[in-house]
Coordinates of C-alpha atoms and ligand atoms in Angstrom, one line a residue:
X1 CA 1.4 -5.5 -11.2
X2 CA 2.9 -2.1 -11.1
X3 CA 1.9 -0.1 -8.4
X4 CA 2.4 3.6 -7.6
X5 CA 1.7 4.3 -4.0
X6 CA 1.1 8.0 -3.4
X7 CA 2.1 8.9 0.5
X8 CA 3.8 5.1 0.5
X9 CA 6.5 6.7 3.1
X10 CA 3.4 7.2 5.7
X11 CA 2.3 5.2 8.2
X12 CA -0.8 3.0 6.4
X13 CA 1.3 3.7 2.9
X14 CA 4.9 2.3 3.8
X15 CA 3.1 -1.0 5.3
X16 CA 1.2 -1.4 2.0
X17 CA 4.3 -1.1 -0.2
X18 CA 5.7 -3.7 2.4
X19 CA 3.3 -6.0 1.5
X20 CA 2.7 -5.5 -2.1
X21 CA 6.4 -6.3 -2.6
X22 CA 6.2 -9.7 -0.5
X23 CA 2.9 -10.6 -2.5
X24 CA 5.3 -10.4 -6.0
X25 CA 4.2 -6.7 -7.2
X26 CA 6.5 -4.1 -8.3
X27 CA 6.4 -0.8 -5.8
X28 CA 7.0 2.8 -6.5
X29 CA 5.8 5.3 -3.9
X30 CA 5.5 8.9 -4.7
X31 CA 5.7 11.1 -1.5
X32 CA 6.2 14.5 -0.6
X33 CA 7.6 13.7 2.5
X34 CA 5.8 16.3 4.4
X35 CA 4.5 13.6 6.7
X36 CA 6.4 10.5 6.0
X37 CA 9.9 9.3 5.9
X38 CA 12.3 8.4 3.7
X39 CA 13.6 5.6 5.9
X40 CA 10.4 4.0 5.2
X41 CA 10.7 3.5 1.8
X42 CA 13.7 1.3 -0.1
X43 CA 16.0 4.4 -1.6
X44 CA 15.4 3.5 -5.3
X45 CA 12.0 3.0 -4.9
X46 CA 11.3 6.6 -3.9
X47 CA 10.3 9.6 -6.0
X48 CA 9.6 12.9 -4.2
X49 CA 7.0 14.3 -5.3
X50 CA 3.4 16.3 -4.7
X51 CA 0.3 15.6 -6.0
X52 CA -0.2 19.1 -7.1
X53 CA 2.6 18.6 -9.1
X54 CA 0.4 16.9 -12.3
X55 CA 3.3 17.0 -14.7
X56 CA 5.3 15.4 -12.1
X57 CA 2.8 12.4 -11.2
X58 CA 1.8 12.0 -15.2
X59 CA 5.5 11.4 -16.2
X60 CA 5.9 8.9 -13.4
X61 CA 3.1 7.0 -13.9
X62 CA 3.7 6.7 -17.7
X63 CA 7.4 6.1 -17.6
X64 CA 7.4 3.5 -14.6
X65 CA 4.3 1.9 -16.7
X66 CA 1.9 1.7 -13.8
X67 CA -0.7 -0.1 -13.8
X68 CA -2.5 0.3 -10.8
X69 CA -2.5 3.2 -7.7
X70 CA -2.7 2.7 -4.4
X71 CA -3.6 6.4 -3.0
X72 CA -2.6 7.1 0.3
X73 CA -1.4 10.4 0.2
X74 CA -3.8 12.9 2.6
X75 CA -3.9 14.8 5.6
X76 CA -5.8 12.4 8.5
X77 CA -5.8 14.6 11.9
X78 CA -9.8 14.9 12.7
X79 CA -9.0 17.9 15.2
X80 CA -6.7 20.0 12.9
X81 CA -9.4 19.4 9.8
X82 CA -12.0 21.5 12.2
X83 CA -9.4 24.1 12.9
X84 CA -7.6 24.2 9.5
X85 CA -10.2 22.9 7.1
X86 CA -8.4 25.1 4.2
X87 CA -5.7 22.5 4.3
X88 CA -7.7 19.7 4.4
X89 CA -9.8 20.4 1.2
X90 CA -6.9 21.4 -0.5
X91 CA -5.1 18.7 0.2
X92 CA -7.3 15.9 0.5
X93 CA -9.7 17.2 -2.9
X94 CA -8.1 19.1 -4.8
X95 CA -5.2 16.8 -4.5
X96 CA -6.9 13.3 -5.5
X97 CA -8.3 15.5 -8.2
X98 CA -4.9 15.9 -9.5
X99 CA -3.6 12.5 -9.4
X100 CA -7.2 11.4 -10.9
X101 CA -6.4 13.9 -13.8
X102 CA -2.8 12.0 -14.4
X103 CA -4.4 8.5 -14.3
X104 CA -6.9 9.5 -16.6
X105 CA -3.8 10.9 -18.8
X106 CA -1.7 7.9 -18.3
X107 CA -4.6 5.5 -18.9
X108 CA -4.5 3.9 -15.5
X109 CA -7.9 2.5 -14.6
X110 CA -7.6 1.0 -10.9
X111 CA -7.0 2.8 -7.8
X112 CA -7.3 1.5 -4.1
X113 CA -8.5 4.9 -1.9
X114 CA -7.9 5.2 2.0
X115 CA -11.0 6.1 3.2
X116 CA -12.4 6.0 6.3
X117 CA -15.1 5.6 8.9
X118 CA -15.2 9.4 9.7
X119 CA -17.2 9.4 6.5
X120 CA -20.2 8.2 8.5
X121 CA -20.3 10.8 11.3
X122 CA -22.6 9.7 14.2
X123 CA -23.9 6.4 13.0
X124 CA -27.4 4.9 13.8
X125 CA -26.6 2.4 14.2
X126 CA -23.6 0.2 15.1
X127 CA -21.6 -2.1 14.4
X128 CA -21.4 0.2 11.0
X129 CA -22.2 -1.4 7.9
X130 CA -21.7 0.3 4.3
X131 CA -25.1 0.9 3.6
X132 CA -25.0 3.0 6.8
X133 CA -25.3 6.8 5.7
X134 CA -22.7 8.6 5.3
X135 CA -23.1 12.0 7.2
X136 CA -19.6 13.4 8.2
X137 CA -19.4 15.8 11.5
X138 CA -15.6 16.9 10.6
X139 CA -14.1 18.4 7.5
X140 CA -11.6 15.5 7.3
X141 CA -14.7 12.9 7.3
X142 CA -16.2 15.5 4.0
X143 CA -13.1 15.6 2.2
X144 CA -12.8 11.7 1.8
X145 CA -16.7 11.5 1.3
X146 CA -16.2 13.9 -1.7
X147 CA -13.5 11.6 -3.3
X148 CA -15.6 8.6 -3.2
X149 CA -17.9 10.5 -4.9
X150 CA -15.5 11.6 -7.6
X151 CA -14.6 7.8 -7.6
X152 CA -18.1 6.5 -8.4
X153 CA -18.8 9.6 -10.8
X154 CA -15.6 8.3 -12.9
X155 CA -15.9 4.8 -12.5
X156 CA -19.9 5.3 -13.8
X157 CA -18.4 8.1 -17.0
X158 CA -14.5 6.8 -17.6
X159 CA -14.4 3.4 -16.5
X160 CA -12.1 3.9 -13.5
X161 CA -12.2 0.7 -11.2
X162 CA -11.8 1.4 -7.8
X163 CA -11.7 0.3 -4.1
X164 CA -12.7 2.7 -1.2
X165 CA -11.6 1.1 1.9
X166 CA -13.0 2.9 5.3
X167 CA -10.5 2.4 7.3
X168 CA -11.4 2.3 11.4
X169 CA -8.3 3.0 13.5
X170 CA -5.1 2.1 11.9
X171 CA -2.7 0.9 14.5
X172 CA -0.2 -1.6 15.4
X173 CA 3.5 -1.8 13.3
X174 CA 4.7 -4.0 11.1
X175 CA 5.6 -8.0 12.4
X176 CA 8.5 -8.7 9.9
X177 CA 10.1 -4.5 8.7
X178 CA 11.6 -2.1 10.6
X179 CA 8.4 0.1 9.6
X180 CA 6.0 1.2 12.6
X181 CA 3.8 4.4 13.7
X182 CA 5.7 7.7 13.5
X183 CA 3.8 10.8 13.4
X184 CA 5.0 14.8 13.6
X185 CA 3.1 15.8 15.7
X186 CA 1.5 13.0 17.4
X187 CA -2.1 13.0 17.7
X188 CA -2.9 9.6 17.9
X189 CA -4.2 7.5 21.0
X190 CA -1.7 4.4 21.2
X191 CA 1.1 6.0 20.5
X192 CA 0.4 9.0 22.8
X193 CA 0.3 6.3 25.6
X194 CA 3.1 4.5 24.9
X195 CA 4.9 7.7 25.0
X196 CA 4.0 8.2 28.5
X197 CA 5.5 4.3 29.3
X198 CA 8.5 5.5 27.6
X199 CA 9.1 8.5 29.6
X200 CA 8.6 11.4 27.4
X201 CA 5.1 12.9 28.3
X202 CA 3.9 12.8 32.4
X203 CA 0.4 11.8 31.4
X204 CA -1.9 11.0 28.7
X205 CA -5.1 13.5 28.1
X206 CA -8.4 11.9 28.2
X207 CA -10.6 13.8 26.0
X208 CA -14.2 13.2 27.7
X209 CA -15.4 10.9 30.0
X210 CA -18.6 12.2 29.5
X211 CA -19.9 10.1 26.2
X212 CA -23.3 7.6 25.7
X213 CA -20.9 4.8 26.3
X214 CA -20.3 2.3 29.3
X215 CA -17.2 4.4 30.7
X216 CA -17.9 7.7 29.1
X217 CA -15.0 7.5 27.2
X218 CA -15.1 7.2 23.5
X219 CA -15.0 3.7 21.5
X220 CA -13.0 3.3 18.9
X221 CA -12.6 -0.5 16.2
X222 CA -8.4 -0.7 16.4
X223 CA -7.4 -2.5 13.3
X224 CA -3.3 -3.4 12.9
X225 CA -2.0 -1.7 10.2
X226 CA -0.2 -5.0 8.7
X227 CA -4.0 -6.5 8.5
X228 CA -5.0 -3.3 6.4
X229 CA -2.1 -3.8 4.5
X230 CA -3.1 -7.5 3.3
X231 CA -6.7 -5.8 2.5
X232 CA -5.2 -3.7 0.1
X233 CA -3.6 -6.4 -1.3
X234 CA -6.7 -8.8 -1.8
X235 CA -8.6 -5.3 -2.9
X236 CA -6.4 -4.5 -5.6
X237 CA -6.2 -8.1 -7.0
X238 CA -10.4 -8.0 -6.6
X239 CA -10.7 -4.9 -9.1
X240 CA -9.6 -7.5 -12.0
X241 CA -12.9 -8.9 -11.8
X242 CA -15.2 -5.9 -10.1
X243 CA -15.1 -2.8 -11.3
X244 CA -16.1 -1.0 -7.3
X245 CA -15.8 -2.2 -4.2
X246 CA -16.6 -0.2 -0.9
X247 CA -15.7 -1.9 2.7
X248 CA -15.2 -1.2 6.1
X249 CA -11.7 -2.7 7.6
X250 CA -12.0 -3.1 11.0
X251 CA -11.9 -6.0 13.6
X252 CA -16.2 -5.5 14.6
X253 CA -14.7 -5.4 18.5
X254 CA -14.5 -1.4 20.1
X255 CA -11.7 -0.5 23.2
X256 CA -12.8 2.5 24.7
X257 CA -10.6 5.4 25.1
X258 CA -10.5 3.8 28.9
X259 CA -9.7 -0.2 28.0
X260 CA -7.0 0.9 25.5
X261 CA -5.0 2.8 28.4
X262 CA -5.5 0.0 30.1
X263 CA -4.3 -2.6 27.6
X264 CA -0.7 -0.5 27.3
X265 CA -0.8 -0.6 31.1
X266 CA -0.5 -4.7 31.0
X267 CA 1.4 -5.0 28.2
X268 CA 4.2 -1.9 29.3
X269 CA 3.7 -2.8 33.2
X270 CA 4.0 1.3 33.1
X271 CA 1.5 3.1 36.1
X272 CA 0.2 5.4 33.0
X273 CA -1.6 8.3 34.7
X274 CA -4.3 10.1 33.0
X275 CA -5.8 13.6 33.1
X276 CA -9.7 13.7 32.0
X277 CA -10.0 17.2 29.9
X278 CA -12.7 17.8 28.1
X279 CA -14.2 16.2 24.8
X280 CA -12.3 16.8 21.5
X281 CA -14.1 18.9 18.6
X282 CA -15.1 16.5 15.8
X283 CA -15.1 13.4 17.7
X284 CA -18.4 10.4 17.2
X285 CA -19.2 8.7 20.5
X286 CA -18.9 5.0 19.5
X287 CA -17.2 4.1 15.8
X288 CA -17.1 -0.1 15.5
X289 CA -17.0 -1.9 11.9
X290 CA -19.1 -4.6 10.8
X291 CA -16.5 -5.9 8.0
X292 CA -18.4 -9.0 7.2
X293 CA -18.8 -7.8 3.5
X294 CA -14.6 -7.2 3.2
X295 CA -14.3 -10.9 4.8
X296 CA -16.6 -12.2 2.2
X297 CA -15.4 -10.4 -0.7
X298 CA -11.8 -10.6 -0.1
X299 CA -11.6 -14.1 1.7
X300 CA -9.9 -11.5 3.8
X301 CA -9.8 -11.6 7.8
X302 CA -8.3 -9.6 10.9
X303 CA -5.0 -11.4 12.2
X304 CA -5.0 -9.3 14.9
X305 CA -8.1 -9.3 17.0
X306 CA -7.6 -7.9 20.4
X307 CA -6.8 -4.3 21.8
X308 CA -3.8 -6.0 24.1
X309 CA -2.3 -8.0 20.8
X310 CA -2.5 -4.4 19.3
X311 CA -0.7 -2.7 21.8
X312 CA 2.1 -5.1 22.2
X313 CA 3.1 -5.3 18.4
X314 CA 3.1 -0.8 18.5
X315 CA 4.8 -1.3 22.1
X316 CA 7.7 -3.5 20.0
X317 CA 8.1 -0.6 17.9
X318 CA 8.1 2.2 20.1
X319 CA 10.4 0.4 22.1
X320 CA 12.8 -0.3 19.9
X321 CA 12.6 3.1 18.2
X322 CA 11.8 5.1 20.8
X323 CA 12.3 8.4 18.4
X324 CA 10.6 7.2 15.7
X325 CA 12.8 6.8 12.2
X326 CA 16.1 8.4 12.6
X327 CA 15.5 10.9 9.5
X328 CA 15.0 13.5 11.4
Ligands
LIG1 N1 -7.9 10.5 22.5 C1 -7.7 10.9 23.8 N2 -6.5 11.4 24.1 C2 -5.5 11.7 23.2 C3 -5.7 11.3 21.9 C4 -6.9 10.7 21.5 O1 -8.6 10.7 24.6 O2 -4.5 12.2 23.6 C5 -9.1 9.8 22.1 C6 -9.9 10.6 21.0 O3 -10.7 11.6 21.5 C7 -10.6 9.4 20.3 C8 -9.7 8.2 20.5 O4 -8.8 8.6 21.6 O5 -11.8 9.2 21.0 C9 -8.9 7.8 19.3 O6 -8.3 9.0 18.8 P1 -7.2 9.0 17.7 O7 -6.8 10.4 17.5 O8 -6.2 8.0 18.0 O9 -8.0 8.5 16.4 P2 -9.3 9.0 15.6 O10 -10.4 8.2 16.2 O11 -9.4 10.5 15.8 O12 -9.0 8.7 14.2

């Protein structure tokens, strides 16, 4: 198929399009590059582009002839949607809005959605299932709620067939492209760490030590980015013969904020010291997938299982790119 990814130079997006392409499809990413990187992307496979810019993503999809759209253009930073929520609805709504519009313009009827587990808040009960109630406790978590909404709402009136895939905690980089985790700033746990094995932070800041959980620190379900990758893949090729699908993609085993420190220790053979501050605004207690229903459905399964298997493959990029992409 023909597929445009939106944000396909981002971290989740530019491991997709990797994927996509090594499965036989035909890529095209639209990107504004306001978070990801042109070296992520092959150079004539790029258009730059935002998705407030309708025209723009009409004309793309209807003279590349796309047939399908992988949407993984948002904003993703929990904290910074509870200080800046503005952004977040603006981008993350009013954005997929948009592109919705120009699909519906075009005539293109599939779309794969990054969602996520911060659409179920504080969970009763976990490991998560999708029939768990969705209840976000962060603006980010809302904004991605709303879309699936919009999702069902014009699968039920236009026919739109789509995939919401809640992702857990993307992490990991890729096993076979010069593609990893580059973020501007960096928020995000593994990478954070790995940072202080490299050198270039003295510590890494627990946030709370003080949760319902064995250690007090937060648990979190880290799925490799090249296994969500292969998900999208096997979703997309799904929506020829259903019309919705909504899964969790995660592993079913949690690392606490604790056990994941700890796993970069072994794998970097770094000392990394910590600093316990207190908890971060926005953030659930324990967040662990049950992803029986993606296994079943898309025949699909986790390659990467472990925390430490995790860690090494991110610790191969950071390593070797110890600046992230050199577009900088
Ligand atoms: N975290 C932390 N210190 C940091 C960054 C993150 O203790 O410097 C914790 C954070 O509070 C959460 C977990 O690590 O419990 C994973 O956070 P991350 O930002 O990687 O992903 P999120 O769960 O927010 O999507």
């Amino acid at each position: 198929m023909r597929v445009l990814l939106t944000g396909g130079a981002g971290y989740v997006g530019s491991h997709a399009a990797w994927m996509l392409h090594r499965a036989g499809h035909e890529v095209l990413v639209y990107d504004n590059l306001s978070e990801g990187h042109r070296a992520a992307v092959p150079e004539d496979r790029l258009v730059v582009g935002d998705l407030m810019d309708r025209p723009l993503l009409e004309s793309t999809l209807r003279e590349h002839q796309i047939e399908a759209v992988m949407h993984f253009a948002a904003l993703a930073y929990v904290g910074v949607s509870v200080t800046n929520p503005a952004e977040y609805y603006q981008n993350n709504i009013v954005g997929t809005l948009s592109l919705l519009d120009a699909m519906r313009a075009a005539g293109v009827e599939r779309i794969v959605f990054s969602s996520t587990c911060a659409t179920y808040g504080e969970p009763e009960t976990v490991p998560i299932t999708e029939s768990e109630k969705q209840v976000p406790i962060n603006p980010y978590g809302f904004t991605k709620l709303a879309i699936e909404r919009a999702l069902a709402d014009y699968s039920h009136a236009y026919g739109l067939r789509y995939a919401a895939l809640r992702y857990f905690n993307a992490s990991g980089a890729s096993a076979e492209s010069p593609i990893g985790e580059d973020h501007e700033p960096e928020t995000h746990l593994i990478p954070l760490v790995l940072q202080v094995a490299l050198g270039q932070r003295e510590n890494i800041k627990v946030f709370g030590d003080d949760y319902p959980t064995p250690d007090g620190t937060c648990i979190r379900d880290y799925i490799h980015v090249d296994d969500l990758a292969t998900a999208h893949v096997a979703a997309l090729e799904k929506l020829q013969s259903t019309p919705a699908l909504k899964l969790n993609l995660g592993t079913g085993n949690g690392a606490s904020v604790l056990e994941v420190i700890e796993a970069c220790r072994r794998v970097t053979g770094h000392p990394i010291p910590i600093v316990v501050e207190g908890r971060r605004e926005g953030d659930p207690p324990q967040l662990v997938a049950d992803a029986s229903l993606a296994n079943e459905t898309l025949a699909w399964q986790p390659r990467y299982t472990d925390i430490e298997s995790i860690v090494a493959s991110a610790w191969r990029w950071h390593e070797a790119h110890p600046h992230g992409f050199d577009d900088r």
